[in-house]
């Protein structure tokens, strides 16, 4: 296990470096000048040149990359162009909020997906299966920004049960005052992973049930409940892998939902950075999100290796 | 003595997109302590018969007729809980491919212990102790270490030993073996057969052993039932069947193996292919491939002709030996 862990950790180094390079390139290759958004329209060429030098935009790209990456290693991602605050603290703040939302949505989506998937797979071709499968298809098909707005209309506007936007005032606490802000975005966000997990687990259960060992379990006298427990443990590693990837998507791809609900997370931050052409903020956010993905995959691999004994030796 | 397994006119058919009549009127008796071989080619209904004994066939698509009595109980009338009480305790099963028949994410020890816990109400710890005892009994080297091994960490022969340990953990009266040596290579095969024979004698079990390999059947069986197209073509002791087969299919099967063949001589084969089983048989199912067939063979199903105590063949020519039949055939064509 230790060797496996060390090996997987070493693999992440080149991956992280490539990710940093790619996200730097992407930002710089995309059109648009970051200074245009902060300079007044009638700014002199002299002022523009000074600012350009101050931010280092006049240097060759490899040099800029080198400075950025060495600073980043030291924990300095530069300052935001728009508001001058350090990018790192901005991003970390947003990461906390995103993590909270993504985890809440993941747990909800995974739990529901496992439940629907297991039930649908076990009672294949019955009305239970059809119901669960329909819910899953609806889950992956509904555009979630639309679903978010519909939920807001029903629960915030009509019923006035839950707040529509923001994350509450002050820092996060696990009290109703804050949790009520989490419910609608989390439910909206959970719908897609729920659908994907349901479909994966349903197919998985079908596969597992067609194995000889299920007959063997019945042949040794186990009741259906115990057989089901065996099926769940066999389905778990794959389901967790799928959920890990989904969590990655949720962390990076929540721009729409965070924007709809004005949830102060990385997606919301990214959205702001893009529209303000705030290059340091944009680079920093993308880098942190990419790192998230890498370490999440690592965590998923380790978790799988713990549950499924066949992986460790590979 | 009363038979411990008694099957009468068993029919099994599957109804999915198309119907398959897999077993068509099988009757079998197994005495306590007896090893019965079910011999036949793929699709002859031997595995289906075996699974029907434990009702391990998919409920929705399967229709079972006739009667099955195991240890004095009517298996077809059992409720689900009675059925699972019987499985593993009275009747156990070992499978063709041990790599697929063991749960990949539980250790061998856990899987054996689970059965003991289920049937004897013991704790997991006691179950593990029994598991260790069983692994030693099937002669798995360094059994203690293997207790915590996963199936994928063992070789094929070792896995089959573990599967046997699992099946015998609750000391069943009857062991159903579904081609347990087919997936193993020849040297391991003979070791497993010897082990089974030894455990069978020690525990005084009845065994129903499904195989398509006459050589394997010779090693382990007391009695043999040759199956063809979901029917028992012929039953008798192993010696009777090998020396004096009466059903033309059993005769063909024997002459197509190297047993008793002369070196340098070509083995004879049975021409044609087994019938489709989409409808239940109305005539002798072997008639299209039989060199001794006469008009009445195609007209109605031949009865099982009794040829002595617990010996029968489902053929109208059953009274005559193979040599006599060939002589008649040659006289007619001459």
JSON list of C-alpha atoms in Angstrom, two decimals, chain B residues 32-118:
[
{"chain": "B", "resi": 32, "resn": "UNK", "atom": "CA", "xyz": [-27.07, -42.12, 0.47]},
{"chain": "B", "resi": 33, "resn": "UNK", "atom": "CA", "xyz": [-23.32, -42.28, -0.02]},
{"chain": "B", "resi": 34, "resn": "UNK", "atom": "CA", "xyz": [-23.60, -42.84, -3.75]},
{"chain": "B", "resi": 35, "resn": "UNK", "atom": "CA", "xyz": [-21.86, -40.90, -6.52]},
{"chain": "B", "resi": 36, "resn": "UNK", "atom": "CA", "xyz": [-24.01, -40.44, -9.59]},
{"chain": "B", "resi": 37, "resn": "UNK", "atom": "CA", "xyz": [-22.47, -39.05, -12.75]},
{"chain": "B", "resi": 38, "resn": "UNK", "atom": "CA", "xyz": [-24.62, -37.04, -15.15]},
{"chain": "B", "resi": 39, "resn": "UNK", "atom": "CA", "xyz": [-22.84, -37.52, -18.44]},
{"chain": "B", "resi": 40, "resn": "UNK", "atom": "CA", "xyz": [-23.71, -35.64, -21.58]},
{"chain": "B", "resi": 41, "resn": "UNK", "atom": "CA", "xyz": [-22.63, -33.04, -24.09]},
{"chain": "B", "resi": 42, "resn": "UNK", "atom": "CA", "xyz": [-23.27, -29.29, -23.88]},
{"chain": "B", "resi": 43, "resn": "UNK", "atom": "CA", "xyz": [-26.97, -28.53, -23.97]},
{"chain": "B", "resi": 44, "resn": "UNK", "atom": "CA", "xyz": [-28.04, -32.01, -22.91]},
{"chain": "B", "resi": 45, "resn": "UNK", "atom": "CA", "xyz": [-29.69, -30.57, -19.81]},
{"chain": "B", "resi": 46, "resn": "UNK", "atom": "CA", "xyz": [-27.31, -31.94, -17.20]},
{"chain": "B", "resi": 47, "resn": "UNK", "atom": "CA", "xyz": [-26.45, -28.61, -15.55]},
{"chain": "B", "resi": 48, "resn": "UNK", "atom": "CA", "xyz": [-30.07, -27.46, -15.70]},
{"chain": "B", "resi": 49, "resn": "UNK", "atom": "CA", "xyz": [-31.15, -30.67, -13.96]},
{"chain": "B", "resi": 50, "resn": "UNK", "atom": "CA", "xyz": [-28.55, -30.04, -11.28]},
{"chain": "B", "resi": 51, "resn": "UNK", "atom": "CA", "xyz": [-29.61, -26.46, -10.72]},
{"chain": "B", "resi": 52, "resn": "UNK", "atom": "CA", "xyz": [-33.27, -27.47, -10.62]},
{"chain": "B", "resi": 53, "resn": "UNK", "atom": "CA", "xyz": [-32.46, -29.70, -7.63]},
{"chain": "B", "resi": 54, "resn": "UNK", "atom": "CA", "xyz": [-31.67, -26.54, -5.67]},
{"chain": "B", "resi": 55, "resn": "UNK", "atom": "CA", "xyz": [-34.10, -24.34, -7.58]},
{"chain": "B", "resi": 56, "resn": "UNK", "atom": "CA", "xyz": [-31.24, -22.09, -8.62]},
{"chain": "B", "resi": 57, "resn": "UNK", "atom": "CA", "xyz": [-32.82, -21.25, -11.98]},
{"chain": "B", "resi": 58, "resn": "UNK", "atom": "CA", "xyz": [-34.16, -17.74, -12.74]},
{"chain": "B", "resi": 59, "resn": "UNK", "atom": "CA", "xyz": [-37.66, -17.73, -11.24]},
{"chain": "B", "resi": 60, "resn": "UNK", "atom": "CA", "xyz": [-39.44, -15.60, -13.78]},
{"chain": "B", "resi": 61, "resn": "UNK", "atom": "CA", "xyz": [-38.39, -17.34, -16.97]},
{"chain": "B", "resi": 62, "resn": "UNK", "atom": "CA", "xyz": [-38.35, -20.93, -15.79]},
{"chain": "B", "resi": 63, "resn": "UNK", "atom": "CA", "xyz": [-41.15, -23.46, -15.60]},
{"chain": "B", "resi": 64, "resn": "UNK", "atom": "CA", "xyz": [-40.46, -26.63, -13.64]},
{"chain": "B", "resi": 65, "resn": "UNK", "atom": "CA", "xyz": [-42.69, -29.70, -13.74]},
{"chain": "B", "resi": 66, "resn": "UNK", "atom": "CA", "xyz": [-42.56, -33.16, -12.18]},
{"chain": "B", "resi": 67, "resn": "UNK", "atom": "CA", "xyz": [-41.31, -33.75, -8.67]},
{"chain": "B", "resi": 68, "resn": "UNK", "atom": "CA", "xyz": [-38.02, -33.37, -6.81]},
{"chain": "B", "resi": 69, "resn": "UNK", "atom": "CA", "xyz": [-37.58, -34.87, -3.40]},
{"chain": "B", "resi": 70, "resn": "UNK", "atom": "CA", "xyz": [-34.38, -34.20, -1.47]},
{"chain": "B", "resi": 71, "resn": "UNK", "atom": "CA", "xyz": [-33.82, -35.75, 1.96]},
{"chain": "B", "resi": 72, "resn": "UNK", "atom": "CA", "xyz": [-37.52, -36.48, 2.24]},
{"chain": "B", "resi": 73, "resn": "UNK", "atom": "CA", "xyz": [-38.64, -32.94, 1.40]},
{"chain": "B", "resi": 74, "resn": "UNK", "atom": "CA", "xyz": [-40.53, -31.74, -1.66]},
{"chain": "B", "resi": 75, "resn": "UNK", "atom": "CA", "xyz": [-38.18, -29.12, -3.11]},
{"chain": "B", "resi": 76, "resn": "UNK", "atom": "CA", "xyz": [-40.68, -27.69, -5.59]},
{"chain": "B", "resi": 77, "resn": "UNK", "atom": "CA", "xyz": [-43.17, -26.95, -2.80]},
{"chain": "B", "resi": 78, "resn": "UNK", "atom": "CA", "xyz": [-40.68, -25.15, -0.54]},
{"chain": "B", "resi": 79, "resn": "UNK", "atom": "CA", "xyz": [-41.07, -21.53, 0.48]},
{"chain": "B", "resi": 80, "resn": "UNK", "atom": "CA", "xyz": [-38.08, -19.23, -0.09]},
{"chain": "B", "resi": 81, "resn": "UNK", "atom": "CA", "xyz": [-36.93, -19.41, 3.54]},
{"chain": "B", "resi": 82, "resn": "UNK", "atom": "CA", "xyz": [-37.17, -23.21, 3.62]},
{"chain": "B", "resi": 83, "resn": "UNK", "atom": "CA", "xyz": [-35.23, -23.28, 0.38]},
{"chain": "B", "resi": 84, "resn": "UNK", "atom": "CA", "xyz": [-32.38, -21.14, 1.70]},
{"chain": "B", "resi": 85, "resn": "UNK", "atom": "CA", "xyz": [-32.30, -23.20, 4.90]},
{"chain": "B", "resi": 86, "resn": "UNK", "atom": "CA", "xyz": [-31.75, -26.28, 2.76]},
{"chain": "B", "resi": 87, "resn": "UNK", "atom": "CA", "xyz": [-29.17, -24.73, 0.45]},
{"chain": "B", "resi": 88, "resn": "UNK", "atom": "CA", "xyz": [-25.66, -25.07, 1.80]},
{"chain": "B", "resi": 89, "resn": "UNK", "atom": "CA", "xyz": [-26.87, -27.11, 4.77]},
{"chain": "B", "resi": 90, "resn": "UNK", "atom": "CA", "xyz": [-28.47, -30.20, 3.21]},
{"chain": "B", "resi": 91, "resn": "UNK", "atom": "CA", "xyz": [-27.42, -29.70, -0.38]},
{"chain": "B", "resi": 92, "resn": "UNK", "atom": "CA", "xyz": [-24.31, -27.82, -1.50]},
{"chain": "B", "resi": 93, "resn": "UNK", "atom": "CA", "xyz": [-22.94, -27.01, -4.89]},
{"chain": "B", "resi": 94, "resn": "UNK", "atom": "CA", "xyz": [-19.54, -26.53, -6.47]},
{"chain": "B", "resi": 95, "resn": "UNK", "atom": "CA", "xyz": [-19.16, -24.80, -9.80]},
{"chain": "B", "resi": 96, "resn": "UNK", "atom": "CA", "xyz": [-17.29, -25.16, -13.04]},
{"chain": "B", "resi": 97, "resn": "UNK", "atom": "CA", "xyz": [-15.23, -21.98, -12.82]},
{"chain": "B", "resi": 98, "resn": "UNK", "atom": "CA", "xyz": [-14.11, -21.31, -9.25]},
{"chain": "B", "resi": 99, "resn": "UNK", "atom": "CA", "xyz": [-12.68, -17.94, -10.30]},
{"chain": "B", "resi": 100, "resn": "UNK", "atom": "CA", "xyz": [-16.20, -16.78, -11.08]},
{"chain": "B", "resi": 101, "resn": "UNK", "atom": "CA", "xyz": [-18.02, -18.65, -8.33]},
{"chain": "B", "resi": 102, "resn": "UNK", "atom": "CA", "xyz": [-16.21, -16.92, -5.47]},
{"chain": "B", "resi": 103, "resn": "UNK", "atom": "CA", "xyz": [-17.03, -13.33, -4.59]},
{"chain": "B", "resi": 104, "resn": "UNK", "atom": "CA", "xyz": [-13.95, -11.29, -5.63]},
{"chain": "B", "resi": 105, "resn": "UNK", "atom": "CA", "xyz": [-14.21, -8.68, -2.86]},
{"chain": "B", "resi": 106, "resn": "UNK", "atom": "CA", "xyz": [-14.46, -10.99, 0.16]},
{"chain": "B", "resi": 107, "resn": "UNK", "atom": "CA", "xyz": [-11.66, -13.14, 1.57]},
{"chain": "B", "resi": 108, "resn": "UNK", "atom": "CA", "xyz": [-11.90, -16.92, 1.38]},
{"chain": "B", "resi": 109, "resn": "UNK", "atom": "CA", "xyz": [-12.20, -17.07, 5.16]},
{"chain": "B", "resi": 110, "resn": "UNK", "atom": "CA", "xyz": [-15.09, -14.60, 5.21]},
{"chain": "B", "resi": 111, "resn": "UNK", "atom": "CA", "xyz": [-16.94, -16.48, 2.50]},
{"chain": "B", "resi": 112, "resn": "UNK", "atom": "CA", "xyz": [-16.69, -19.82, 4.26]},
{"chain": "B", "resi": 113, "resn": "UNK", "atom": "CA", "xyz": [-17.47, -18.32, 7.66]},
{"chain": "B", "resi": 114, "resn": "UNK", "atom": "CA", "xyz": [-20.53, -16.58, 6.24]},
{"chain": "B", "resi": 115, "resn": "UNK", "atom": "CA", "xyz": [-22.06, -19.93, 5.40]},
{"chain": "B", "resi": 116, "resn": "UNK", "atom": "CA", "xyz": [-21.34, -21.34, 8.87]},
{"chain": "B", "resi": 117, "resn": "UNK", "atom": "CA", "xyz": [-22.78, -18.24, 10.53]},
{"chain": "B", "resi": 118, "resn": "UNK", "atom": "CA", "xyz": [-25.86, -18.52, 8.35]}
]
